[in-house]
Coordinates of N, CA and C in Angstrom, one line a residue:
X104 N 70.3 94.3 115.6 CA 70.1 95.7 115.6 C 69.3 96.1 114.3
X105 N 68.3 96.9 114.4 CA 67.5 97.2 113.3 C 68.0 98.4 112.6
X106 N 68.0 98.4 111.3 CA 68.5 99.5 110.4 C 67.4 100.6 110.5
X107 N 67.8 101.8 110.8 CA 66.8 102.9 110.8 C 66.2 103.2 109.4
X108 N 65.2 104.0 109.4 CA 64.6 104.5 108.1 C 65.7 105.4 107.4
X109 N 66.3 104.9 106.3 CA 67.4 105.6 105.7 C 66.9 106.8 104.9
X110 N 65.6 107.0 104.8 CA 65.1 108.2 104.1 C 64.8 109.3 105.1
X111 N 64.9 109.0 106.4 CA 64.7 110.0 107.4 C 65.9 111.0 107.6
X112 N 65.8 112.1 106.9 CA 66.9 113.1 107.0 C 67.2 113.6 108.3
X113 N 66.2 113.7 109.2 CA 66.3 114.3 110.5 C 67.2 113.4 111.4
X114 N 67.2 112.1 111.2 CA 68.0 111.3 112.1 C 69.3 110.8 111.4
X115 N 69.5 111.2 110.1 CA 70.7 110.8 109.5 C 71.9 111.5 110.2
X116 N 73.0 110.8 110.2 CA 74.2 111.4 110.8 C 75.2 110.2 111.2
X117 N 76.0 110.5 112.2 CA 76.9 109.5 112.7 C 76.3 108.7 113.9
X118 N 76.3 107.4 113.7 CA 75.6 106.5 114.8 C 76.5 105.3 115.1
X119 N 76.4 104.9 116.3 CA 77.1 103.6 116.6 C 76.3 102.5 116.0
X120 N 76.9 101.4 115.6 CA 76.3 100.3 114.9 C 76.9 99.0 115.5
X121 N 76.0 98.1 115.9 CA 76.5 96.8 116.4 C 75.9 95.7 115.6
X122 N 75.2 96.0 114.5 CA 74.5 95.0 113.7 C 75.4 94.5 112.6
X123 N 74.7 93.8 111.7 CA 75.4 93.2 110.5 C 75.6 94.2 109.4
X124 N 76.8 94.3 108.8 CA 77.1 95.2 107.7 C 76.3 94.8 106.5
X125 N 76.0 93.5 106.3 CA 75.2 93.1 105.2 C 73.8 93.7 105.3
X126 N 73.2 93.8 106.5 CA 71.9 94.5 106.6 C 72.0 95.9 106.2
X127 N 73.0 96.6 106.5 CA 73.2 98.0 106.1 C 73.3 98.1 104.6
X128 N 74.1 97.2 104.0 CA 74.3 97.2 102.6 C 72.9 96.9 101.9
X129 N 72.2 96.0 102.3 CA 70.9 95.6 101.7 C 69.9 96.8 101.9
X130 N 69.9 97.4 103.1 CA 69.0 98.5 103.3 C 69.4 99.7 102.4
X131 N 70.7 100.0 102.2 CA 71.1 101.1 101.4 C 70.7 100.8 99.9
X132 N 70.8 99.6 99.5 CA 70.4 99.2 98.1 C 68.9 99.4 97.9
X133 N 68.1 99.0 98.9 CA 66.7 99.1 98.9 C 66.2 100.6 98.9
X134 N 67.0 101.4 99.6 CA 66.7 102.8 99.6 C 67.3 103.6 98.4
X135 N 68.0 102.9 97.6 CA 68.7 103.5 96.4 C 69.8 104.5 96.8
X136 N 70.5 104.1 97.9 CA 71.6 105.0 98.4 C 72.9 104.2 98.1
X137 N 73.9 105.0 97.9 CA 75.3 104.5 97.7 C 75.8 103.9 99.0
X138 N 76.3 102.7 98.9 CA 76.9 102.0 100.1 C 78.4 102.1 100.0
X139 N 79.0 102.6 101.1 CA 80.4 102.8 101.2 C 80.9 102.1 102.5
X140 N 82.1 101.4 102.4 CA 82.6 100.8 103.7 C 84.1 101.0 103.7
X141 N 84.5 101.1 105.0 CA 86.0 101.2 105.2 C 86.3 100.3 106.5
X142 N 87.2 99.5 106.4 CA 87.7 98.6 107.5 C 88.9 99.3 108.1
X143 N 88.8 99.6 109.4 CA 89.8 100.3 110.1 C 90.6 99.4 111.0
X144 N 90.5 98.1 110.8 CA 91.1 97.2 111.7 C 92.6 97.4 111.9
X145 N 93.3 97.6 110.9 CA 94.8 97.7 111.0 C 95.3 99.1 111.0
X146 N 94.4 100.1 111.2 CA 94.8 101.5 111.2 C 95.4 101.9 112.5
X147 N 96.6 102.5 112.5 CA 97.2 102.9 113.8 C 97.7 104.3 113.8
X148 N 97.4 105.1 112.7 CA 97.9 106.5 112.7 C 96.9 107.3 111.8
X149 N 97.0 108.6 111.9 CA 96.1 109.5 111.1 C 96.4 109.2 109.6
X150 N 97.6 109.0 109.3 CA 98.0 108.8 107.9 C 97.3 107.5 107.4
X151 N 97.4 106.5 108.2 CA 96.7 105.2 107.8 C 95.2 105.3 107.8
X152 N 94.6 106.1 108.7 CA 93.2 106.3 108.7 C 92.8 107.0 107.4
X153 N 93.5 108.1 107.1 CA 93.1 108.8 105.8 C 93.3 107.9 104.6
X154 N 94.3 107.1 104.6 CA 94.5 106.2 103.5 C 93.4 105.1 103.4
X155 N 93.0 104.6 104.5 CA 91.9 103.6 104.5 C 90.6 104.2 104.1
X156 N 90.4 105.4 104.6 CA 89.1 106.1 104.2 C 89.2 106.5 102.7
X157 N 90.3 106.9 102.2 CA 90.4 107.3 100.8 C 90.1 106.0 99.9
X158 N 90.6 104.9 100.3 CA 90.4 103.7 99.6 C 88.9 103.2 99.7
X159 N 88.4 103.1 100.9 CA 87.1 102.6 101.2 C 86.0 103.6 100.6
X160 N 86.2 104.9 100.7 CA 85.3 105.8 100.2 C 85.4 106.1 98.7
X161 N 86.5 105.5 98.1 CA 86.8 105.7 96.7 C 86.9 107.2 96.4
X162 N 87.7 107.9 97.2 CA 87.9 109.3 97.0 C 88.8 109.5 95.7
X163 N 88.7 110.7 95.1 CA 89.5 110.9 93.9 C 91.0 110.8 94.1
X164 N 91.7 110.5 93.0 CA 93.1 110.3 93.1 C 93.9 111.5 93.6
X165 N 93.3 112.7 93.4 CA 93.9 113.9 93.9 C 93.6 114.2 95.4
X166 N 93.0 113.3 96.1 CA 92.7 113.5 97.5 C 94.0 113.8 98.2
X167 N 93.9 114.9 99.0 CA 95.2 115.4 99.7 C 95.6 114.8 101.0
X168 N 94.9 113.8 101.4 CA 95.3 113.1 102.7 C 95.5 114.0 103.9
X169 N 94.5 114.9 104.1 CA 94.4 115.7 105.3 C 93.0 116.0 105.6
X170 N 92.7 116.5 106.8 CA 91.3 116.8 107.2 C 90.6 117.7 106.3
X171 N 91.2 118.8 105.8 CA 90.5 119.7 104.9 C 90.1 119.0 103.6
X172 N 91.0 118.2 103.1 CA 90.7 117.5 101.9 C 89.5 116.5 102.1
X173 N 89.5 115.9 103.2 CA 88.4 114.9 103.5 C 87.1 115.7 103.6
X174 N 87.1 116.8 104.3 CA 85.9 117.6 104.4 C 85.4 118.0 103.1
X175 N 86.3 118.5 102.2 CA 85.9 118.9 100.9 C 85.4 117.7 100.1
X176 N 86.0 116.6 100.2 CA 85.6 115.4 99.4 C 84.2 114.9 99.8
X177 N 83.9 114.8 101.1 CA 82.6 114.3 101.5 C 81.5 115.2 101.3
X178 N 81.8 116.5 100.9 CA 80.8 117.5 100.6 C 80.8 117.8 99.1
X179 N 81.3 116.9 98.3 CA 81.4 117.0 96.8 C 80.3 116.2 96.2
X180 N 79.4 116.9 95.4 CA 78.3 116.2 94.8 C 78.7 115.2 93.8
X181 N 79.8 115.4 93.1 CA 80.3 114.4 92.2 C 80.6 113.1 92.9
X182 N 81.2 113.2 94.1 CA 81.6 112.0 94.9 C 80.3 111.4 95.5
X183 N 79.4 112.2 96.1 CA 78.2 111.6 96.8 C 77.3 110.9 95.8
X184 N 77.1 111.5 94.6 CA 76.1 111.0 93.7 C 74.7 111.6 93.9
X185 N 73.7 111.1 93.2 CA 72.4 111.8 93.1 C 71.5 111.6 94.3
X186 N 71.7 110.5 95.1 CA 70.7 110.1 96.0 C 71.1 110.2 97.5
X187 N 72.4 110.1 97.8 CA 72.9 110.1 99.2 C 73.6 108.8 99.4
X188 N 74.1 108.6 100.7 CA 74.9 107.4 100.9 C 74.8 106.9 102.4
X189 N 75.2 105.7 102.5 CA 75.4 105.0 103.8 C 76.8 104.5 103.9
X190 N 77.5 105.0 104.9 CA 78.9 104.6 105.1 C 79.0 103.7 106.4
X191 N 79.7 102.6 106.2 CA 79.9 101.7 107.3 C 81.4 101.7 107.6
X192 N 81.7 102.0 108.9 CA 83.1 102.0 109.3 C 83.2 100.8 110.3
X193 N 84.1 99.9 109.9 CA 84.2 98.7 110.7 C 85.5 98.7 111.5
X194 N 85.5 98.0 112.6 CA 86.7 97.8 113.5 C 87.3 99.1 113.9
X195 N 86.5 100.0 114.4 CA 87.0 101.3 114.8 C 87.5 101.5 116.2
X196 N 87.2 100.5 117.0 CA 87.4 100.6 118.5 C 88.8 100.9 118.9
X197 N 89.8 100.2 118.3 CA 91.2 100.4 118.7 C 91.7 101.7 118.4
X198 N 91.3 102.2 117.2 CA 91.8 103.5 116.7 C 91.1 104.6 117.5
X199 N 89.8 104.5 117.8 CA 89.1 105.5 118.6 C 89.7 105.6 120.0
X200 N 90.1 104.5 120.6 CA 90.7 104.5 121.9 C 92.1 105.1 121.9
X201 N 92.9 104.7 120.9 CA 94.3 105.1 120.9 C 94.5 106.6 120.4
X202 N 93.6 107.0 119.6 CA 93.7 108.3 118.9 C 92.4 109.1 119.0
X203 N 92.0 109.4 120.3 CA 90.7 110.0 120.6 C 90.6 111.4 119.9
X204 N 91.6 112.2 119.9 CA 91.5 113.5 119.3 C 91.3 113.5 117.8
X205 N 92.1 112.6 117.1 CA 91.9 112.5 115.7 C 90.6 111.9 115.4
X206 N 90.1 110.9 116.2 CA 88.8 110.3 115.9 C 87.7 111.4 116.0
X207 N 87.8 112.2 117.0 CA 86.8 113.3 117.2 C 86.8 114.2 116.0
X208 N 88.0 114.6 115.5 CA 88.0 115.4 114.3 C 87.4 114.7 113.1
X209 N 87.7 113.4 112.9 CA 87.2 112.6 111.8 C 85.6 112.5 111.9
X210 N 85.2 112.2 113.1 CA 83.7 112.1 113.3 C 83.0 113.5 113.1
X211 N 83.7 114.5 113.6 CA 83.1 115.9 113.3 C 83.0 116.2 111.9
X212 N 84.0 115.8 111.1 CA 83.9 116.1 109.6 C 82.7 115.3 109.0
X213 N 82.5 114.1 109.4 CA 81.4 113.3 108.9 C 80.1 113.8 109.4
X214 N 80.0 114.3 110.6 CA 78.7 114.9 111.1 C 78.4 116.2 110.4
X215 N 79.4 117.0 110.1 CA 79.2 118.2 109.4 C 78.8 117.9 108.0
X216 N 79.3 116.9 107.4 CA 78.9 116.5 106.0 C 77.4 116.0 106.0
X217 N 77.0 115.3 107.1 CA 75.7 114.9 107.2 C 74.7 116.1 107.2
X218 N 75.1 117.1 108.0 CA 74.3 118.3 108.1 C 74.2 119.1 106.8
X219 N 75.4 119.1 106.1 CA 75.5 119.8 104.8 C 74.5 119.1 103.8
X220 N 74.5 117.8 103.8 CA 73.7 117.0 102.8 C 72.2 117.1 103.2
X221 N 72.0 117.1 104.5 CA 70.6 117.2 105.0 C 69.9 118.5 104.4
X222 N 70.7 119.6 104.4 CA 70.2 120.9 103.9 C 69.9 120.8 102.4
X223 N 70.5 119.8 101.8 CA 70.3 119.6 100.3 C 69.4 118.4 100.0
X224 N 68.7 117.9 101.1 CA 67.7 116.8 101.0 C 68.3 115.5 100.5
X225 N 69.6 115.2 100.9 CA 70.2 114.0 100.6 C 70.7 113.3 101.9
X226 N 70.2 112.1 102.1 CA 70.7 111.4 103.3 C 72.2 111.0 103.3
X227 N 72.8 111.2 104.4 CA 74.3 110.9 104.6 C 74.4 110.3 105.9
X228 N 74.5 108.9 105.9 CA 74.5 108.1 107.1 C 75.9 107.6 107.3
X229 N 76.4 107.5 108.6 CA 77.6 106.9 108.9 C 77.4 106.0 110.1
X230 N 77.7 104.7 110.0 CA 77.5 103.7 111.0 C 78.9 103.2 111.4
X231 N 79.1 103.4 112.7 CA 80.5 103.1 113.3 C 80.4 101.8 114.1
X232 N 81.2 100.9 113.8 CA 81.3 99.6 114.6 C 82.7 99.3 115.0

């Protein structure tokens, strides 16, 4: 699977990904974007999802472990940095299937963050595998 043009703000957002995570990491580095990853393989609850995301996304210690706190964190310029980011979410299938409503909320928060950063001319990509 080919990595899209990471500078294309209009196509940035949440996308399915079946390619190699190393390709995403290399493309993010080449585009001077922050690369963030979270492995959701052993996640089986909303609490575990938020904990895995907090760890993988390197959210601040004061992160509140709830949807509102996640939305606030991913729209924080101190967290994002100066150029934008590429987020790779690995092994999401089991959680998405078992917790469809929570997954939809999570994905909506990430999509809204992508829209937020697009308006500020910073790419915010999320690749889900």
